[in-house]
mmCIF file of C-alpha atoms in Angstrom:
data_model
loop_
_atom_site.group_PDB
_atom_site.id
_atom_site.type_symbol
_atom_site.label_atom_id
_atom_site.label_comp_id
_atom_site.label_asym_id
_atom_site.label_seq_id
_atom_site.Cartn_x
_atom_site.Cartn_y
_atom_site.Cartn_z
ATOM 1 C CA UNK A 263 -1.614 13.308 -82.488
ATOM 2 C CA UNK A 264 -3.844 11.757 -79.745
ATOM 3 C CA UNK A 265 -3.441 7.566 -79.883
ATOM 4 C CA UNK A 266 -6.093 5.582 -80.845
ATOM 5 C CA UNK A 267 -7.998 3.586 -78.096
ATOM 6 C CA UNK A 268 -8.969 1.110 -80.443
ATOM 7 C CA UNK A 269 -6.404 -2.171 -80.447
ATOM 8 C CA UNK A 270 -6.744 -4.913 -82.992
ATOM 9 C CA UNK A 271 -5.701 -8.668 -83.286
ATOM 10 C CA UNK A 272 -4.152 -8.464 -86.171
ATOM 11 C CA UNK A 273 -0.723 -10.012 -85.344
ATOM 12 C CA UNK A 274 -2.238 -12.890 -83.522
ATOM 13 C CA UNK A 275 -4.944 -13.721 -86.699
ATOM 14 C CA UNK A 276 -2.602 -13.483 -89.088
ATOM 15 C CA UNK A 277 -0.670 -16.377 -87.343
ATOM 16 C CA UNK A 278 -3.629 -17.949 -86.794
ATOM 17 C CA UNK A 279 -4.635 -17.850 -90.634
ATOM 18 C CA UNK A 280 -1.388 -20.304 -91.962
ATOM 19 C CA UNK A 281 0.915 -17.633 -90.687
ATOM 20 C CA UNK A 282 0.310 -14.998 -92.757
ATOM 21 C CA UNK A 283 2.893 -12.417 -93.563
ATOM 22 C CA UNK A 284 2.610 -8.539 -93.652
ATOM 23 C CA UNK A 285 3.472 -8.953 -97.259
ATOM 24 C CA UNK A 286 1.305 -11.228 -97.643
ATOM 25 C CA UNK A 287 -1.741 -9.447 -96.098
ATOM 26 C CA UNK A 288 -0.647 -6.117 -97.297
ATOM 27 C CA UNK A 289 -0.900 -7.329 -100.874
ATOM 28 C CA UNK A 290 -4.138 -8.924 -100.349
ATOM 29 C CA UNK A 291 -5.425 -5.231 -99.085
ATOM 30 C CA UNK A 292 -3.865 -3.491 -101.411
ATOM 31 C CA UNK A 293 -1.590 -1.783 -99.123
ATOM 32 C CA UNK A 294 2.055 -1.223 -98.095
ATOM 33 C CA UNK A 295 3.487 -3.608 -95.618
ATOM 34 C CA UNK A 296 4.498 -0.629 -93.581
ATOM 35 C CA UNK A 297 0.862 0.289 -93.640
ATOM 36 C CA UNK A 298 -0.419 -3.281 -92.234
ATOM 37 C CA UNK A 299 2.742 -2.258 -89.321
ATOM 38 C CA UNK A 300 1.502 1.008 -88.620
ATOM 39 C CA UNK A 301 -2.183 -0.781 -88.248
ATOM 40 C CA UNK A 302 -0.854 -3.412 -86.241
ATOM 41 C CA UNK A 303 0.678 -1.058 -84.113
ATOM 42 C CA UNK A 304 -2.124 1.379 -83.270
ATOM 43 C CA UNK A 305 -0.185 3.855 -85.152
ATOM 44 C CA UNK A 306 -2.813 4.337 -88.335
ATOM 45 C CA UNK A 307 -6.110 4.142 -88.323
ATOM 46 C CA UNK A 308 -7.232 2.780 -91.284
ATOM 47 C CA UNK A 309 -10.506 3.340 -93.465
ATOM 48 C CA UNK A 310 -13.187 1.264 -92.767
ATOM 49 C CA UNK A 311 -12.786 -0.161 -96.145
ATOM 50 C CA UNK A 312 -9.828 -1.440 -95.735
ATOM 51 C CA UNK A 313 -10.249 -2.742 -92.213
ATOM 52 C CA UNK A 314 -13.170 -4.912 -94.041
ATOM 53 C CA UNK A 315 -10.483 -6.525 -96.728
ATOM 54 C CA UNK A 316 -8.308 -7.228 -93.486
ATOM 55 C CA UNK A 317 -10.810 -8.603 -91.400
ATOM 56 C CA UNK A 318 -12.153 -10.726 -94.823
ATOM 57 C CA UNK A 319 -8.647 -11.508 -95.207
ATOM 58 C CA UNK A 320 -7.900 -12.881 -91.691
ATOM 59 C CA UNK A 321 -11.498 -15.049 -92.119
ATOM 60 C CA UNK A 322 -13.117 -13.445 -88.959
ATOM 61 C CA UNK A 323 -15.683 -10.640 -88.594
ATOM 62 C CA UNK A 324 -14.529 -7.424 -88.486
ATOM 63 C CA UNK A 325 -14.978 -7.006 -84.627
ATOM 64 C CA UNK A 326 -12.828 -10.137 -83.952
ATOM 65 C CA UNK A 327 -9.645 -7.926 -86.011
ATOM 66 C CA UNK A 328 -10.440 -3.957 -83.832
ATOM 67 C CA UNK A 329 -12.036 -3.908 -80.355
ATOM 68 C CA UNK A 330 -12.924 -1.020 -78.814
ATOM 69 C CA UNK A 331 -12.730 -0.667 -74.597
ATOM 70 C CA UNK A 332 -15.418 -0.293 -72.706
ATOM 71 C CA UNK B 1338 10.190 2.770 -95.963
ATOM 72 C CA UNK B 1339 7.754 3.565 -98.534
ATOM 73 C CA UNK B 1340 8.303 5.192 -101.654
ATOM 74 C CA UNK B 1341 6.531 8.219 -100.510
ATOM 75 C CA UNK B 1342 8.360 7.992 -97.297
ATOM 76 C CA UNK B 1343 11.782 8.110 -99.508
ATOM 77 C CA UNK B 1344 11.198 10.276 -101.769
ATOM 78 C CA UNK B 1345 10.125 12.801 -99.462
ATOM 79 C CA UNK B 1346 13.151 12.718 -97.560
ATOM 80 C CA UNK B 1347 14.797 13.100 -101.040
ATOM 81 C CA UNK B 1348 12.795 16.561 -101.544
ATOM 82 C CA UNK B 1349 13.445 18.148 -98.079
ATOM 83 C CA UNK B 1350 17.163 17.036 -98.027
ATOM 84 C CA UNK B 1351 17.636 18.861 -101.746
ATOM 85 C CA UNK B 1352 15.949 21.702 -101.197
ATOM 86 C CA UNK B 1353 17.796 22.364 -97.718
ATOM 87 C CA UNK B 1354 21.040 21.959 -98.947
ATOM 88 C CA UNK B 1355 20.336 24.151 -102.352
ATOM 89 C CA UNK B 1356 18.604 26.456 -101.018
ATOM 90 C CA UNK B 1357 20.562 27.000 -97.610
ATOM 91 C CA UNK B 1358 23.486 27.588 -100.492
ATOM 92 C CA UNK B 1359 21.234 29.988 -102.742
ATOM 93 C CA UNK B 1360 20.285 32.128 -99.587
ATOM 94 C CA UNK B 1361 23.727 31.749 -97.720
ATOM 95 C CA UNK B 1362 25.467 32.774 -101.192
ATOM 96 C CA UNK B 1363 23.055 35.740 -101.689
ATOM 97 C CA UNK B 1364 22.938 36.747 -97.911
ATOM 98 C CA UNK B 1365 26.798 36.618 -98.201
ATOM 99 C CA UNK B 1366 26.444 40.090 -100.612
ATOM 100 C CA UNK B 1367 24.424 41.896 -98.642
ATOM 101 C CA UNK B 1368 27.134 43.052 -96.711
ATOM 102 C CA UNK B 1369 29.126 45.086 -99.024
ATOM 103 C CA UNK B 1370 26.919 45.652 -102.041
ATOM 104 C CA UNK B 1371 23.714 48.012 -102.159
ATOM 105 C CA UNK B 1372 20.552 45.149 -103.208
ATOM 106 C CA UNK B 1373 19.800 47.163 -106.472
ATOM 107 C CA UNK B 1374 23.251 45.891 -107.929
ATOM 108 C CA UNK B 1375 22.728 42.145 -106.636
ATOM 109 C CA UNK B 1376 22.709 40.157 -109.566
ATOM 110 C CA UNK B 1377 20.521 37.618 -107.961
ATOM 111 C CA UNK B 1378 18.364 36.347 -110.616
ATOM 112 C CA UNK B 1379 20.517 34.385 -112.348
ATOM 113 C CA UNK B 1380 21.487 32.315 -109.550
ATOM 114 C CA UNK B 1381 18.042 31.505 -108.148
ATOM 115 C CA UNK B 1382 16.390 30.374 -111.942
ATOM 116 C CA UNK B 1383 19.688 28.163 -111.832
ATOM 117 C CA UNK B 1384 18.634 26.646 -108.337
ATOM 118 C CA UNK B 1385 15.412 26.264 -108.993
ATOM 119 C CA UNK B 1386 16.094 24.329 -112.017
ATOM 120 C CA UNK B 1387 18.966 22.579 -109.884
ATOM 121 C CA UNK B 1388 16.207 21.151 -107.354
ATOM 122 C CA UNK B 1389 13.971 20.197 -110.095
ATOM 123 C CA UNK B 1390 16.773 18.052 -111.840
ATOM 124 C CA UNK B 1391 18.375 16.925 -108.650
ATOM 125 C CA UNK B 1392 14.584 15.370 -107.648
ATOM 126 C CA UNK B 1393 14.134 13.919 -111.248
ATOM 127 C CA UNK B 1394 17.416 12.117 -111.023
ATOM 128 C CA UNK B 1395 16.473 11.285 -107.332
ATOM 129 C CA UNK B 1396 13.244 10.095 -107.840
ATOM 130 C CA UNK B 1397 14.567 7.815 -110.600
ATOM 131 C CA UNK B 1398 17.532 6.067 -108.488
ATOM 132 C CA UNK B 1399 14.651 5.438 -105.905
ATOM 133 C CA UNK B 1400 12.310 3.918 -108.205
ATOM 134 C CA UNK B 1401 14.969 1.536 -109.597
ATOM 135 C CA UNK B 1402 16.618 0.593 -105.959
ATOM 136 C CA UNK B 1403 13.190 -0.215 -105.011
ATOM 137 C CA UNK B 1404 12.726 -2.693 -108.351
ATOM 138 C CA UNK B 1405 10.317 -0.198 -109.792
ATOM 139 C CA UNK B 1406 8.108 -0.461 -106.789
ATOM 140 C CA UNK B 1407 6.299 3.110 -106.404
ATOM 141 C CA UNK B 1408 3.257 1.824 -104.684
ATOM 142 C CA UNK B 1409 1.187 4.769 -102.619
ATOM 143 C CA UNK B 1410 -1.576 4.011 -100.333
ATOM 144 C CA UNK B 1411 -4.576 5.577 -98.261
ATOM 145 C CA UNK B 1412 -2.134 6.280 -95.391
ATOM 146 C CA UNK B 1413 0.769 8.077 -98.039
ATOM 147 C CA UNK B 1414 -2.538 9.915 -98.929
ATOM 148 C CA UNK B 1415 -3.393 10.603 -95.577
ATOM 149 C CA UNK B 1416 0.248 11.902 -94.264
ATOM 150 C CA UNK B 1417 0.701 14.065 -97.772
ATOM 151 C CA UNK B 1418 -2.428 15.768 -96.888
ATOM 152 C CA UNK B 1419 -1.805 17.008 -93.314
ATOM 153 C CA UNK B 1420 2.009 17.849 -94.845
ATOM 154 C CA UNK B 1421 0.305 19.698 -97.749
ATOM 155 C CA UNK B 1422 -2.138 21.667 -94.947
ATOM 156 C CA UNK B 1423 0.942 22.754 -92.635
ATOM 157 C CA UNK B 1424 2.761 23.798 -95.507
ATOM 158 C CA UNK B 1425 -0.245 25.887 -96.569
ATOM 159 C CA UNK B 1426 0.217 28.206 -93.211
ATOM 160 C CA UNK B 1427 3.646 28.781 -94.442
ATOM 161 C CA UNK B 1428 3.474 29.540 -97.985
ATOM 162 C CA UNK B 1429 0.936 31.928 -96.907
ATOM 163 C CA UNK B 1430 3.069 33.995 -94.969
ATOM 164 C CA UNK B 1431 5.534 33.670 -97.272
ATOM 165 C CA UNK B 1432 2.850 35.184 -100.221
ATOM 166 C CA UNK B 1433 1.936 37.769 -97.443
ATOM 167 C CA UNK B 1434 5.086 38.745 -96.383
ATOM 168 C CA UNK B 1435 6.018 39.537 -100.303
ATOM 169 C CA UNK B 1436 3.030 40.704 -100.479
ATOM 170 C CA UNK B 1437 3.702 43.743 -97.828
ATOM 171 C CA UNK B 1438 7.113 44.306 -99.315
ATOM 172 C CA UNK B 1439 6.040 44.851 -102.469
ATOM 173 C CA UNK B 1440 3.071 47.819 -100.704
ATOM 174 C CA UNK B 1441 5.909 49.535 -99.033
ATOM 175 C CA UNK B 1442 7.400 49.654 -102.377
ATOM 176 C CA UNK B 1443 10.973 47.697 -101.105
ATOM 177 C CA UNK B 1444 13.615 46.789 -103.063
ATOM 178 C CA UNK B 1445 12.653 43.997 -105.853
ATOM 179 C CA UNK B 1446 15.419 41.986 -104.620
ATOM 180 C CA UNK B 1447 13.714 41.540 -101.149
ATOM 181 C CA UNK B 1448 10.318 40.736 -102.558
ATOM 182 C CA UNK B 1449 11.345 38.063 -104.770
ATOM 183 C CA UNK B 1450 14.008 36.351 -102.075
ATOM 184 C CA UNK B 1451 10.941 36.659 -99.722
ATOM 185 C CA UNK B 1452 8.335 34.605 -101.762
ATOM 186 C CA UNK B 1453 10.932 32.370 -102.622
ATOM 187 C CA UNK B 1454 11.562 31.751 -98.807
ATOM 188 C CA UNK B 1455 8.050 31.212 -98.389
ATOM 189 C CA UNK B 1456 7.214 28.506 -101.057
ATOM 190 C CA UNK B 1457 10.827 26.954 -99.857
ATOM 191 C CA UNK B 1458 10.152 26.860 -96.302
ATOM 192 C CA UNK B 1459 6.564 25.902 -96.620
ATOM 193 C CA UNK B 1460 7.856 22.787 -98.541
ATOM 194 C CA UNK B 1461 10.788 22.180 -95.608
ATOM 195 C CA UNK B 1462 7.220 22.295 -93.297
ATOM 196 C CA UNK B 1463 5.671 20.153 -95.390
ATOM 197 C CA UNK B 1464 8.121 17.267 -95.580
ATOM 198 C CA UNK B 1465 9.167 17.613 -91.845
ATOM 199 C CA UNK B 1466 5.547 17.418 -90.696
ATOM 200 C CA UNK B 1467 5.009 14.101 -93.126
ATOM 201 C CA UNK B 1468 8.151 12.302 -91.923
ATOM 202 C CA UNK B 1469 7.258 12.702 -88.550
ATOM 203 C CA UNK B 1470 3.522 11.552 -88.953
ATOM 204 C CA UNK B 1471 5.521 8.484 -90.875
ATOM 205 C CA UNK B 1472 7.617 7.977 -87.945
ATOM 206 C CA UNK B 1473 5.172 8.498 -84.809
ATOM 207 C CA UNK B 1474 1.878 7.533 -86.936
ATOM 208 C CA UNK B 1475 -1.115 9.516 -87.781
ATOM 209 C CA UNK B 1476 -4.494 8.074 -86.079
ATOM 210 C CA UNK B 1477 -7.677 9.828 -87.132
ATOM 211 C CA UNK B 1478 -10.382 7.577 -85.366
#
């Protein structure tokens, strides 16, 4: 499986917004918590609905949560 | 680990060790006894029905360790699919290979034993490819 070149912030905004747990976020998504890992590890990509709850979530726009390189 | 992620470990760790008995205990005749007069039947009805109960029972104890918590996602979606498409290759052989025993008119014994190896090692194929897509990931954009 080829990686992902996208990264994302999650880990950071989720401190950033009261310190936010996986639970916590997961829940909010309507997700597993080892689903918000996977995303916050590059290892699942998820669908662009869900990356919307996240980024809705997390209070910032969705290109603040996934960046894509140059 | 999820649910999913359990309770597909439960399935492939069943099925290898009751079906590596079935086919060990039937390969075990082959040996000494002409295939006509291996009373085979029996025995794999009573496994199948063995791996059924044994994933029931499994799937229960899982459900209550995790408080009732069976929760599935887009990525247990996701994973299940590309599991389910692997196994698909497999269980196609399998239906092809019983397929081409039956033409050449072999033994019933051999056609039977080799669909059964099909749809049991396309499930093996199935739950190895899922576990490791749970363990390395699975990244589609």
């Amino acid at each position: 499986m080829k990686p992902t070149k996208i990264t994302n912030r999650i880990r950071q905004l989720r401190f950033a917004a009261g310190e936010m747990t996986q639970a916590e976020l997961a829940e909010a998504v309507g997700v597993t918590r080892q689903t918000v890992i996977a995303i916050e590890k590059g290892k699942y990509s998820p669908s662009l609905e869900v990356a919307f709850k996240m980024a809705r979530q997390l209070g910032v726009p969705l290109d603040e949560v996934f960046q894509y390189p140059d | 680990m999820t649910f999913e992620e359990k309770s597909t470990w439960l399935i492939l760790v069943t099925m290898t060790l009751v079906y590596g008995w079935y086919f060990a205990t039937v390969a075990g005749q082959l040996g000494g006894t002409d295939v006509g007069d291996i009373d085979y039947q029996g025995l794999m009805l009573t496994t199948v029905g063995l791996v059924v109960a044994l994933a029931v029972v499994g799937i229960i104890l899982i459900t209550v360790a995790g408080r009732g918590d069976d929760s599935k996602d887009e990525r247990d979606k996701t994973i299940n699919r590309y599991g389910e498409y692997i196994g698909g290759f497999v269980l196609t052989a399998g239906a092809l290979g019983g397929m081409l025993l039956a033409m050449i008119e072999l033994e019933h014994f051999w056609v039977a034993n080799t669909l059964l190896a099909g749809l049991v090692l396309s499930e093996i194929a199935s739950n190895i490819t899922k576990l490791v897509l749970y363990r390395r990931g699975v990244v589609s954009w």
